[in-house]
Structure formats: C-alpha cells, structure tokens
Amino acid sequence: MRIVNEAKALIKENIRDYGMFIALFVIMITFNVLTNGMFMSSRNISNLLDSAGYIAVLAVGMTLVIVIRHIDLSVGYIAGFLGAVAAILLMQQGWSVFLVIPVILLLGMVIGLFNGLLIAQLGIPAFVATLAGMLIFRGALLQVTAGTGTIIVQNTFFNAIGNGFIPSVMEINSLHLTTLLIGLITILFFVYGEIKTRIDRIKYTFEVVSVPIFVLKLVFISFIIGYITYILAGYNGFSWTVIIVLVVTMIYHFITSKTVLGRQIYAVGSNPEAAHLSGINVKKVTYMVMGSMSMLAALSGIMYTARLQSATTTAGMLFELDAIAAAYVGGVSSAGGVGKVTGAIIGAIVMASLTNGMNLMGVGISYQYMIRGGVLAGAVIFDVITRKRGK
Amino acid sequence: MAENILEMHTITKEFPGVKALDNVTFQVEKGEIHCLVGENGAGKSTLMKVLSGVYPYGEYDGDIVLNGKVQQFNTINDSENAGIAIIYQELALFPDLPVYENIYIGNEVKNKGIINWNQTIIKSIDMLKKVNLKVKPETLIKDLGVGKQQLVEIAKALSKNVQLLILDEPTAALNEDDSENLLNLIKALKTQGITCIMITHKLKEVVTIADKATVIRDGQTICTLDAKKGEVNERTIIKNMVGRELNDIYPKRPEKKIGETVLELQDWSAYDQQLGRHVVKKADISLRKGEIIGLAGLMGSGRTELALSMFGNPKNYKIKGTLLLNNKATHFKHTSDAIKEGLAYVTEDRKGKGLFLTQNITTNITAANLNGISSNGILNMNEEVTVAERYKDSINIKSSSINQLVGKLSGGNQQKVSISKWLFVSPDILILDEPTRGIDVGAKFEIYTVMNELISRGMSIIMISSELGEVLGMSDRIYVMAEGEIKGEITSDEADQEKIMELATQ
Ligand SMILES: Nc1ncnc2c1ncn2[C@@H]1O[C@H](COP(=O)(O)OP(=O)(O)OP(=O)(O)O)[C@@H](O)[C@H]1O
Ligand SMILES: [Mg+2]
C-alpha cells in the first residue's frame, strides 16, 4: 500500500514529465489495436522512427530556441538549401562525403551565427529576422536547383544516413546482433547511472525514493528499451538515422541538464534581465543557441537528402512548423525558460506516430491535418493546466 | 457595537506541500482601517486572495460573510461586484497606457458597447481629484513615479464603487513623503465610509493609522489588537508576530575595523541614451574595507543608476570618469567582469530583474556563481543542493522545499532568495538596493545581522535605501543624492533625518 501511495505521489508530482510518455503509450496502443498489430510490427516501427528523424533533430534545436524566447522560421529552407548544396558538392563537384558533411554542418553554423547577429546584436525580433531567412533560403534552394531540377545522389555511404542500418556481425534467431548488443549496453549504462546517482544522493543524505519503487523504475525503463531494441532487431536493426538522433539527443540532454552553458540557456529564457545582472552573457548564449539551431538544420538537410537519395526543389518545406509543433507537444513553453530536449524527441515521435498510424488506417489527408492540429492544441492545453497546478 | 462588514470563518487553504492558511478567522468592522500583519510567508496575501476571488470558491475551506451574506466568489469580477477592490503587492497597471485608460480598464465607460473616451476622461478627472493626484489624465503611467502610480491604482478601485478596499503592502516601494500622502488618503476615505484592509511590514504605519490590527503567524490568526484599548503598539505587535520579544531593531555593530579605500568613483557621470539625459552627474564617492555606506535620496534621484553604472553597466550608459578598484583604474565591459572583480548587486526590482520565477530556489541561488558548483563547465548538482540548503537554513527562507518555484514564494521570501544569490558569490563589495523592501521585522534584523557579519569579515557594503531609519541605523557614512548628483556626505555621528531630507530635496 505504501508503495502504491508513493508511486501515486511521484506521478502526481511529475505529471508533466510523465504525461507525454503516457500519451505516446496510449497513441501507440490505440493504433496497434486499430491496425490489428500492424502498427507495432518491426518494419513499421523502424519506418516510423526513420521518418521522424530529420524533424526530431530540428525539434531539439528548436526547443532551445523557444526556451530563450525566440523562434526560428528559417530552418526548413536552410535544411532544404544545404541538403541541395550537399548533393551538388557530392555529385557535381565530386567531393568526398567525409568532406561534404563537416563542411555542410559548418555552413549551417555560420548561417545560424548570422541569425544570432541579427537577433542579439541588432535587436531584430527573431520572428522577422528568420522569416527573412526563410524567404532567402527558399530562393537560394530554387536558384541552386534551377539548372538541374532534382539532383539524384548516387553515393551509398551518404544515402545510408537516411536509409541504411548498422551492420550486423551475425544473426541469432534472425535477430540483429549489433542492435541487441547496443540495446543491452544502453540498459547497463542506464542502470549503472541510476545506481550511481542514488548512491551519491545517499552520500549527501538527500531524499531518495524507496527501494521497491527504485527497482520498479529500473525494470520498467529497461523493459521499454529492451522491447524497442527487440522490435527493431527483428527487422534490420538500428538505422543510422536512429543512431544519429540518439547521439544528438544525448549530447543536448547532457549540455542542457549537466553543464553551466545549459543553466545559462535556461536562465536567459526565464528572465533575460536577471540573467544579464547575474553576469551571464545573454548575447553569447543567443549566438550559441541560434548557431546550434542552424547546424542541426544542416544535419536535418543531410538526413532528408539521404533519405530521398536526392535533393528536390521543395525540400524543407514546412519543416520549421513540424519542428515547432514537436517542440510544443514536447512541453516547451513560449513564456521562456521551460522545456526539455527529451520532450522534443517524444513530441516528434508522437507527431510521426499520428501520421504513420493514420496512413496505415487509410485516414484521409484532410482529417489527418485536423487531428494533428487537435493533438497539438490538446498537448499545449494540458501543459498550461498542469503548470498552473504545479508546485 | 458596530456591525461587521466582513467575517471570514475558519478559512483553510492548501497548496501542494504547504498549508498556507489553517483555520483563519478574520473580522472587519464597517468603516474601520484594519491592518493585517505577520512574518513573511505567514499567509497574509493568500488570505486576501481568497477574499477577492483569486482563489475561487471551492479551492479553499471556510466561509466568507460580507454584509451578513455568505459569498461564493468564482472570479475577481464577482468580488468587485460585491464591493471589494484589491490592490496587489505588485502593481497591475499598464505602463504604456494613459492614466484615464488605466483607471477604467475592465470597467469601461460605454454606450451600447462602444467606449466613450471623452466621458472616460471627464470621469477620470473626478477620480484623480478624489485621490488628490494632480496629473493630466493623458499622462502615461510609465512617466509617473511609484507613489503616483499607487494613487492611480486607488483611483481605479474607487471608480468601481468600492466599499472594502484591500491594499497589499502599498507603501513598500514608497519613500516617506509618498507613504504619508497615501496614509492620509486612506484616512480621508474612511471619513467617506470606505472600509480598508492594509497589509504592511512597516509597524510605524500600523500604529499611526490602524483602528485594529490582526496578527497572522504560520497561517493562523494569533490575535486582533484594538487601538481603542491601546493595544496597537510596536512592542505588542512584534511579540505576537514572532512569538517572542524583540528588543532592538538594529543589531549591535561589531568592533569597527575599517581599512583602506577599496572603491572610488571620481568625476563619474552616466548618460542614458534612451532617456537622452544624464542619470548620474560628476559623482565622487569612496568606500573603505569593512565599511557600510548608505546612499540616501528620493525615488529617481539616480541611486540605482549609479549602482548599475559601476556594476558592469548593463544599461549601456555612456560613462565618463574613473572607477578605482583597490587604487587601480578599472573598466568593466560586462556585469560578469564586475562580478569577477568582487562586486555584487542585489536589485530593488526582485521580480523584474532579480529572480528566475519559473525556476526553483536552488537554481536561483546558484545562478550568479555557476563556477562555484562546477568544474570544467560540468555541474555538480549534489554540491548545488547542499549550497541551497545552507542558505535556506541560514537566512530562513520559508518554503516547502528548495525545489519550490520561486514565483510561488511569498514576497519577502523571494527577497531572501534574491539576497542569497549574491551572498553565494562571496563578493568583496556588496551593493544592496532597497534590501529590506517587503521584509518583516524579524527578517530585517536577520539581514542586518548578516550585513554586520559580512563587514566584520572584511567585506564592504553600499546600501541604497529609502528607509531613513535603516540608513541611519546601519551606515558608517551617508551620501545623499538628488537629481543624479551627490549633494553631500554625512558621517553617522552627525547624521539625522532632517539633515538628510534637507540635502535630498535641495
Ligand atoms: N501559488 C502558490 N503555490 C504554492 N505555495 C504558495 C503559493 N502562494 C503562496 N504559497 C505559500 O503560502 C505561504 C503564504 O504565502 P503568502 O504570500 O500569503 O505570504 P505573506 O504573508 O503575504 O508573506 P509576505 O509578507 O512575504 O508577502 C508561503 O509559504 C508561500 O510559499
Ligand atoms: Mg504578501
């Protein structure tokens, strides 16, 4: 009984964090039932995650942009434009893929720093500055693809970013071995990390949850990681897209939750004037966040081009809005200072699940838009209400 | 016995983790001025929010009886319709709108749904007369001082046909003149039959104005004191507030160990490019090791601007003059440089410029010294919690835990967080701008004690304050400012209220 009460209190206290997971869970189960198990099949889940990848990395960057009370409308066409530049460098200039990728990422960062210059240095509202960028890069995309139209990319290594899977050494019972190993290592790391944190907290005589709850949490999350790994291992294993998204998430999660820079970002978002008076360089933080945003847009462009195996004239269209939607579903607040990158990933998966599930069910595109709009509004309403009630 | 306009019976209000009000009973007679006093976080603001419908019926337990009728307010509008008007601890005016619009906002003068602006202006002139405020109704709020803004708030309340006026710490941000003005107005309103509830930490005001005073401690009513019976005096109030006798308002100064000059401003001017005028003119001040200097003056005399201009100049003033730090000419490019060189500045505007309201106590306390809890840019969160716990205990921040969001703390406890943030920086020179604004007597004493402790460890303090008592009680030397200039310097031995006021209003 005590355990149940403790669990209840824990959920109530963290309803905002758990809410999204619960929503995702419900959506997945519902679709699985409605599609007779098709939704949760290995092949479909693998597909779903791959289709969410290029939006997910944008959503991570967008979360931080919104946290510092700005917005970036230019990321869609930056992704489209830089994806096309990557295709040109690869196919028409004959550059090596190992040179193209860092150059494109660097270009993205430079563009972002320019956005930062407009916003932080010149004080232009982010909405306007990046709206201008959106128009400029849309034009730039059309310009570079004007002569050729769609540019087909024939480079197996590059295309693997969007379509390939990590190699498997061997298969056990037709399961992908490397994937299983990575899954297992992730679980071990997770369990080790949790136990270490717990021991640390006990050393500092801080409050910790009771042992049964702790074990329950470990088992539950390990099970989920294990199950996803198992599902993916049944198809082709982890795709490179999933690996990229995981790495990006881990890096950003670490930066935002464990470093001084992360603290400064949230401080600037929460109250820029107080941040300035606390000795935090608000301009520098703005530059970094905008720079990272466009670098992720470059990454998104690479992932999208690789996925289509070509650069098209309309690539990047509306990416920015999908990313913003994912960030909001993931719990970011436009009032500033609140929002997590892990939330953005869940948000991106929620939105991709909706599209994917409704496609499987054959729901018309008109209804799809309305339902996705409804979910976005619902998520924000939930967020606002729980925030009011919270501590 | 006169009838009660208001009776609140057994009011209980809980927030997650705290019982802010626990069976509170509160009765107000018609036509009286009733003060509500108690320590920071005692529950005063919460009780008034319950009364005015901010927390709707059903979110609390107990009964509100107004004029003999049980009331169930669901919104602030309901309570306004019943004749209650509340002026919050933080003013709720629109700075970019003119006075007349602010007075009638939410209560527009209309005809068939269309606002009649001419009528609005004419009526607002009447209202301004009632509160004795001589400004044009077209003046923008941001062009008025805080004292006058407060009067506009009252005019706004009066325009709604108020019977019961509630003021939450109305004089916290006012200087003595403006405060007196306001108290006189409240007395005048009383003669017109308006009942008034006033929350304040300034006990002198309670003594001069209150017919009754109710003391709240830890969410419970302790007693109601009656002026007619001679019970409303500082001693009795304090005893009931803190539950013990408090003999001194200012702690004894430790043995003075004043050393050589640590900071000096020479011929220091600051030009505000947005306002297009000088906010500080040719100021010369010096500060020695182990010394407290007071900066006195009226609102808008340039004290805050002077502090900001030497603290890394966040407002980008054009600066002329020399800043000597330990006798070396220094120039700070950014607030972070000033902090690195050992300066700290506790702002007067804790909500606007001091705190991160959407974040918890821990994050707020460490925000100005993240290096102190990290190595190579990576935070040690356990260390951080230890730091936060230390300050929560040492200056007695009242909250459910250090994870509580700062936006949900009581006003006085927010101020304590704001000060803790800068104590954790361990500066050499601490600039305190109105450090005890909105703080209860007990906590004031604690803050003064902390100040004394800091200077005995060799720190130096610049204290900007509009409370003359505090300036006189704590400073070694006092500079008086007016219109951006230093009008004079007085040592603590020769200083008194008259001398300061004379210089301040020169
Ligand atoms: N929205 C809220 N959520 C959680 N706790 C709250 C909230 N509002 C107030 N509290 C808590 O309720 C208690 C009473 O707060 P209240 O603001 O009424 O104090 P107060 O007497 O007005 O103090 P002060 O003199 O400092 O303004 C405090 O412990 C405060 O932390
Ligand atoms: Mg209060």
CSV table of C-alpha atoms and ligand atoms in Angstrom, one decimal, chain B residues 44-46 89 168-169 199 201 410-412, ligand 2:
chain,number,residue,atom,x,y,z
B,44,LYS,CA,-1.5,37.5,4.5
B,45,SER,CA,-1.5,37.8,0.8
B,46,THR,CA,-3.1,34.4,0.4
B,89,GLN,CA,1.7,43.7,-3.8
B,168,ASP,CA,-1.2,44.6,0.0
B,169,GLU,CA,2.0,46.4,1.1
B,199,ILE,CA,-1.1,44.7,4.8
B,201,HIS,CA,5.6,45.4,7.3
B,410,SER,CA,5.8,34.9,-0.6
B,411,GLY,CA,7.2,38.4,-1.4
B,412,GLY,CA,9.6,38.5,1.5
C,2,MG,MG,2.5,39.0,0.7
